[in-house]
Amino acid sequence: MSSQHEMDVLIVDDKLENLLALEGVLEDLELNIIKATSGNMALGLMLEYDFALVLLDVQMHEMNGFAIAELMRKCEKTKNIPIIFITTINKEQKFIFKGCEVGAVDCIFKPIEPLVLKSKVKVFIELQRQKKLLKEQARLLEEKIDELLELKELNCRLKHISTIDVLTGISNRRFFERNIQIEWQRSIRTGIPLSLIMIDIDHFKAFNDCYGHQEGDRCIRQVAEAIVSSTQRPADFVARYGGEEFVVVLPETQRQGALVVAERIRKKVESMAVKHKGSCVSPYVTVSLGVSTLLPEKYYSVEELINSADKALFQAKFYGRNRVEK
Ligand code: GH3
Ligand code: MG
Ligand code: MG
Ligand code: MG
């Protein structure tokens, strides 16, 4: 009906000459003016189009302006359209009150003063324009918020995926490196030692040579599961450190406790009884474990904790494998 920026305005009067006069006054306001000569016609048009404003003559034969306004207020589609009443009844205050009651935003008295009518219409049209604009901005904002929430969720998922080891599904080295620092700081605050276990599969090169790389991968997964199932506290975490090497971080754990966990892991792996012909240690796949425990002080660092576990692991290999050293 109207162009994108033009606002639709309905003028209602049962006398055509009044309508034409009103239209003439509003001509240069760039409005799309629709005329109705009865209440029924007006209500019908209101259901069909989105009017920014209704100019309503009070005294009409078939249905007066107040009755139309009352019906408008009962309908969802029309109840918020601003109404300006046009009336000759300017002496009787009660009519003005009645107009306000049924939702008039303003009242214009006949004989119409073109400048007054124009400026009032302008004000309400401008308000409606702003309202429309705000609504559109709110809609765009909501869309943006939805987009941002989606991105945030995607980002969270990506962050999570980037800390997972593809082969085993447990945490990867990146996760370990980030979180060992957090645990280190926690340990400084609590004054309770932090323990670390380094684990390496024994003679794994020979395992790959005997059974092939795919079986080797399967074995790494099985060992990962065995390690995960051997840790109990919610704060403990396991990560794949490298090829066939794993780390277990045990926050708030003394050396004795860490040794117990390490031994549990060693036994669990051996008890899986995954055949390993190429090992001179056991007929089954086994692991060697190095345990280190540190109470963080300012002259220690995470690197020392890792190095110490590494050295203990080397010793475990040196003393015959399938064992725990500290
Ligand atoms: P050690 O008992 O001294 O640890 O002997 P090892 O043979 O296990 O030690 P080494 O570090 O020399 O060999 C590790 C092997 O693990 C070498 C590599 O082929 C294998 N490996 C590393 N990553 C993977 C992997 O993702 N999949 C498979 N199948 N093998 C891997
Ligand atoms: Mg009239
Ligand atoms: Mg190794
Ligand atoms: Mg190895």
XYZ file of C-alpha atoms and ligand atoms in Angstrom:
360
model
C 0.000 0.000 0.000
C 2.599 2.551 1.064
C 6.249 2.854 0.178
C 8.721 1.561 2.705
C 9.208 4.850 4.539
C 5.734 6.288 4.191
C 3.434 5.862 7.165
C -0.195 4.890 6.665
C -2.684 7.267 8.281
C -6.405 6.598 8.436
C -8.861 9.494 8.469
C -12.441 8.717 9.403
C -15.411 10.994 8.849
C -18.845 10.312 7.414
C -18.736 13.475 5.344
C -16.607 13.190 2.233
C -15.960 16.942 2.082
C -14.457 16.817 5.607
C -12.234 13.943 4.534
C -11.060 15.817 1.472
C -10.359 18.911 3.558
C -8.309 16.895 6.066
C -6.456 15.200 3.243
C -5.674 18.579 1.732
C -4.188 19.846 4.992
C -1.982 16.776 5.417
C -0.997 16.604 1.763
C 2.613 17.720 2.048
C 3.526 15.511 5.052
C 4.514 12.546 2.855
C 1.924 10.286 4.395
C -0.108 7.584 2.802
C -3.611 8.755 3.649
C -6.519 6.315 3.573
C -10.099 7.544 3.947
C -13.010 5.819 5.607
C -16.555 7.156 5.610
C -17.951 4.893 8.327
C -16.913 3.072 11.489
C -17.303 -0.350 9.901
C -15.221 0.648 6.924
C -12.574 2.089 9.254
C -12.406 -1.051 11.418
C -12.180 -3.233 8.328
C -9.257 -1.195 6.973
C -7.517 -1.281 10.350
C -7.547 -5.077 10.326
C -6.052 -5.079 6.864
C -3.313 -2.438 7.194
C -0.866 -1.185 9.815
C -1.851 2.397 10.528
C 0.544 4.705 12.323
C -2.266 7.063 13.328
C -6.041 7.393 13.112
C -7.831 10.742 12.879
C -11.325 10.044 14.103
C -14.339 12.287 13.805
C -16.418 12.042 16.978
C -19.865 12.740 15.618
C -20.890 10.344 12.935
C -24.288 8.898 12.229
C -23.873 5.163 12.071
C -21.193 4.688 14.766
C -19.599 7.567 16.626
C -15.868 8.049 17.151
C -15.892 6.915 20.770
C -17.646 3.651 19.843
C -15.056 3.026 17.118
C -12.257 3.748 19.602
C -13.759 1.358 22.129
C -13.945 -1.401 19.545
C -10.354 -0.651 18.508
C -9.154 -1.132 22.105
C -10.702 -4.595 22.216
C -8.745 -5.884 19.225
C -5.074 -6.906 19.465
C -4.291 -5.553 16.010
C -5.805 -2.121 16.583
C -5.591 -1.472 20.316
C -2.284 0.395 20.207
C -2.911 2.662 17.237
C -2.849 6.263 18.461
C -6.091 8.144 17.909
C -6.587 11.866 17.462
C -10.232 12.817 17.852
C -11.677 15.588 15.758
C -14.683 17.241 17.323
C -16.704 20.399 17.551
C -17.595 19.623 21.136
C -14.991 21.796 22.731
C -17.143 23.274 25.461
C -18.017 20.020 27.185
C -15.006 18.822 29.192
C -16.576 15.419 29.723
C -16.254 14.608 26.043
C -12.545 15.216 26.195
C -12.295 12.948 29.233
C -14.321 10.332 27.395
C -11.869 10.607 24.501
C -8.947 10.041 26.845
C -10.684 7.061 28.415
C -11.014 5.294 25.088
C -7.404 5.958 24.251
C -7.141 9.304 22.481
C -3.636 10.742 22.386
C -4.941 14.154 21.401
C -7.973 16.123 20.362
C -8.459 18.693 17.631
C -11.389 21.069 17.549
C -13.339 22.218 14.566
C -13.035 24.451 12.720
C -9.703 22.890 11.991
C -6.636 25.080 12.166
C -4.394 23.565 9.446
C -1.137 24.461 11.179
C -2.271 22.927 14.483
C -3.487 19.740 12.799
C -0.319 19.408 10.771
C 2.023 19.913 13.675
C 0.113 17.470 15.904
C 0.033 14.816 13.209
C 3.734 15.386 12.599
C 4.546 14.803 16.276
C 2.664 11.514 16.458
C 3.948 10.279 13.125
C 7.492 11.043 14.256
C 6.869 9.119 17.477
C 5.566 6.151 15.511
C 8.541 6.321 13.187
C 10.882 6.219 16.185
C 8.923 3.361 17.679
C 9.133 1.415 14.433
C 12.858 2.111 14.234
C 13.433 1.018 17.818
C 11.458 -2.165 17.208
C 13.570 -2.919 14.156
C 16.766 -2.203 16.080
C 15.619 -4.439 18.931
C 14.913 -7.204 16.429
C 18.356 -6.832 14.832
C 19.936 -6.796 18.271
C 18.134 -9.984 19.219
C 19.372 -11.600 16.024
C 22.909 -10.469 16.830
C 22.633 -11.826 20.380
C 21.444 -15.181 19.034
C 24.384 -15.225 16.627
C 26.810 -14.362 19.414
C 25.388 -17.055 21.684
C 25.778 -19.587 18.900
C 29.351 -18.454 18.321
C 30.059 -18.646 22.023
C 28.793 -22.202 22.177
C 30.787 -23.121 19.078
C 33.855 -21.534 20.611
C 33.352 -23.534 23.801
C 33.053 -26.738 21.817
C 36.141 -25.874 19.755
C 38.086 -25.100 22.912
C 37.056 -28.431 24.340
C 37.898 -30.324 21.141
C 41.325 -28.656 21.009
C 42.182 -30.226 24.373
C 41.178 -33.778 23.410
C 43.561 -36.390 22.043
C 42.112 -37.763 18.816
C 43.425 -41.311 19.186
C 42.353 -42.019 22.764
C 39.658 -39.447 23.533
C 41.427 -38.442 26.759
C 42.990 -35.018 27.321
C 46.001 -34.075 25.242
C 49.314 -32.485 26.082
C 47.938 -28.966 25.574
C 45.324 -29.599 28.259
C 47.989 -31.049 30.543
C 50.302 -28.066 30.120
C 47.550 -25.572 30.817
C 46.062 -27.393 33.780
C 49.262 -28.453 35.520
C 49.959 -24.720 35.943
C 46.535 -24.216 37.512
C 47.138 -27.132 39.901
C 50.602 -25.801 40.687
C 49.130 -22.448 41.707
C 46.448 -24.192 43.748
C 49.126 -26.204 45.517
C 51.021 -23.007 46.362
C 47.825 -21.602 47.900
C 46.838 -24.710 49.849
C 50.355 -25.781 50.853
C 49.454 -29.375 49.981
C 51.840 -31.223 47.627
C 51.067 -31.998 44.006
C 51.995 -35.377 42.492
C 52.676 -36.392 38.925
C 53.004 -39.835 37.349
C 54.759 -40.307 33.980
C 53.866 -43.534 32.214
C 55.487 -45.165 29.186
C 54.528 -48.424 27.476
C 57.346 -50.977 27.615
C 58.994 -52.077 24.369
C 56.300 -50.500 22.321
C 58.416 -50.266 19.205
C 58.615 -54.058 19.269
C 54.819 -54.208 19.764
C 54.289 -52.193 16.601
C 56.809 -54.343 14.755
C 55.047 -57.545 15.824
C 51.403 -56.589 15.469
C 51.383 -53.594 13.161
C 50.646 -49.944 13.684
C 46.873 -50.318 13.903
C 47.099 -52.852 16.703
C 49.618 -50.460 18.264
C 46.998 -47.702 18.207
C 44.453 -50.041 19.757
C 46.919 -50.882 22.486
C 47.497 -47.180 23.239
C 43.720 -46.749 23.608
C 43.464 -49.721 25.942
C 46.310 -48.451 28.122
C 44.646 -45.008 28.240
C 41.413 -46.610 29.461
C 43.272 -48.623 32.075
C 44.955 -45.473 33.395
C 41.720 -43.461 33.470
C 39.894 -46.230 35.295
C 42.668 -46.396 37.891
C 42.309 -42.780 39.017
C 39.534 -42.065 41.455
C 39.344 -38.483 42.632
C 37.417 -35.984 40.499
C 40.374 -33.584 40.509
C 42.802 -36.201 39.106
C 43.405 -35.993 35.411
C 45.054 -38.121 32.760
C 46.547 -36.881 29.508
C 48.397 -38.399 26.577
C 51.791 -36.766 26.776
C 53.282 -38.128 23.562
C 53.252 -41.264 21.374
C 52.922 -44.010 23.994
C 53.468 -41.821 27.021
C 50.879 -40.617 29.496
C 50.788 -38.327 32.515
C 48.546 -38.442 35.544
C 48.175 -35.320 37.666
C 47.143 -35.911 41.265
C 46.312 -32.642 43.041
C 46.608 -32.508 46.827
C 48.324 -35.889 46.892
C 51.352 -36.915 48.980
C 54.064 -39.177 47.589
C 52.646 -42.255 49.322
C 49.225 -41.763 47.753
C 50.750 -41.202 44.314
C 52.768 -44.424 44.616
C 49.573 -46.310 45.424
C 47.857 -44.909 42.313
C 50.922 -45.682 40.151
C 51.059 -49.270 41.350
C 47.314 -49.628 40.735
C 47.841 -48.445 37.139
C 50.777 -50.807 36.615
C 48.731 -53.795 37.793
C 45.658 -52.753 35.826
C 47.596 -52.547 32.551
C 49.272 -55.913 33.067
C 45.971 -57.526 34.079
C 44.390 -56.518 30.745
C 46.618 -59.301 29.385
C 47.162 -57.729 25.971
C 49.609 -60.118 24.302
C 53.098 -58.745 23.632
C 55.444 -61.301 22.044
C 58.169 -58.749 21.547
C 58.578 -57.923 25.257
C 61.200 -59.611 27.373
C 59.542 -58.254 30.529
C 56.178 -59.996 30.424
C 54.046 -61.961 27.916
C 51.633 -59.014 28.130
C 51.747 -55.275 27.542
C 53.207 -53.484 30.571
C 54.073 -49.943 31.539
C 56.861 -48.275 33.494
C 55.962 -45.399 35.802
C 57.878 -42.509 37.380
C 56.363 -40.659 40.311
C 57.270 -37.194 41.544
C 55.773 -35.155 44.350
C 56.523 -31.538 45.125
C 55.356 -28.994 47.611
C 55.636 -25.890 45.448
C 57.980 -23.241 46.742
C 59.191 -20.207 44.948
C 62.466 -21.831 43.865
C 60.639 -24.808 42.302
C 58.692 -24.860 39.067
C 56.354 -27.170 37.174
C 59.340 -28.150 34.980
C 61.065 -29.588 38.038
C 58.020 -31.678 38.820
C 57.979 -33.013 35.241
C 61.755 -33.590 35.088
C 61.687 -35.426 38.352
C 58.900 -37.744 37.129
C 60.832 -38.228 33.889
C 63.964 -39.234 35.763
C 61.999 -41.650 37.915
C 60.499 -43.152 34.736
C 63.993 -43.566 33.268
C 64.988 -45.392 36.434
C 61.955 -47.656 36.170
C 63.066 -48.557 32.640
C 66.667 -49.011 33.797
C 65.715 -51.329 36.673
C 63.819 -53.672 34.380
C 60.484 -51.994 33.337
C 56.940 -52.928 34.469
C 57.616 -51.108 37.724
C 57.123 -47.887 39.627
C 60.005 -45.646 40.683
C 60.063 -42.357 42.517
P 60.761 -48.551 26.104
O 60.352 -49.761 26.846
O 62.169 -48.159 26.435
O 59.846 -47.433 26.296
O 60.788 -48.971 24.560
P 59.867 -48.406 23.447
O 60.068 -49.219 22.249
O 58.476 -48.296 23.928
O 60.399 -46.923 23.357
P 60.491 -45.888 22.216
O 60.253 -44.538 22.753
O 61.851 -46.098 21.546
O 59.378 -46.239 21.194
C 58.095 -45.755 21.288
C 57.379 -46.221 20.059
O 56.032 -45.867 20.117
C 57.936 -45.621 18.810
C 56.736 -45.343 17.960
O 56.743 -46.077 16.770
C 55.580 -45.805 18.791
N 54.486 -44.852 18.720
C 54.496 -43.569 19.086
N 53.266 -43.022 18.875
C 52.489 -43.993 18.362
C 51.143 -44.040 17.931
O 50.375 -43.057 17.978
N 50.664 -45.211 17.456
C 51.471 -46.306 17.392
N 50.952 -47.435 16.923
N 52.743 -46.283 17.775
C 53.244 -45.140 18.258
Mg -19.129 14.312 11.849
Mg 58.409 -43.564 24.898
Mg 58.044 -47.009 25.496
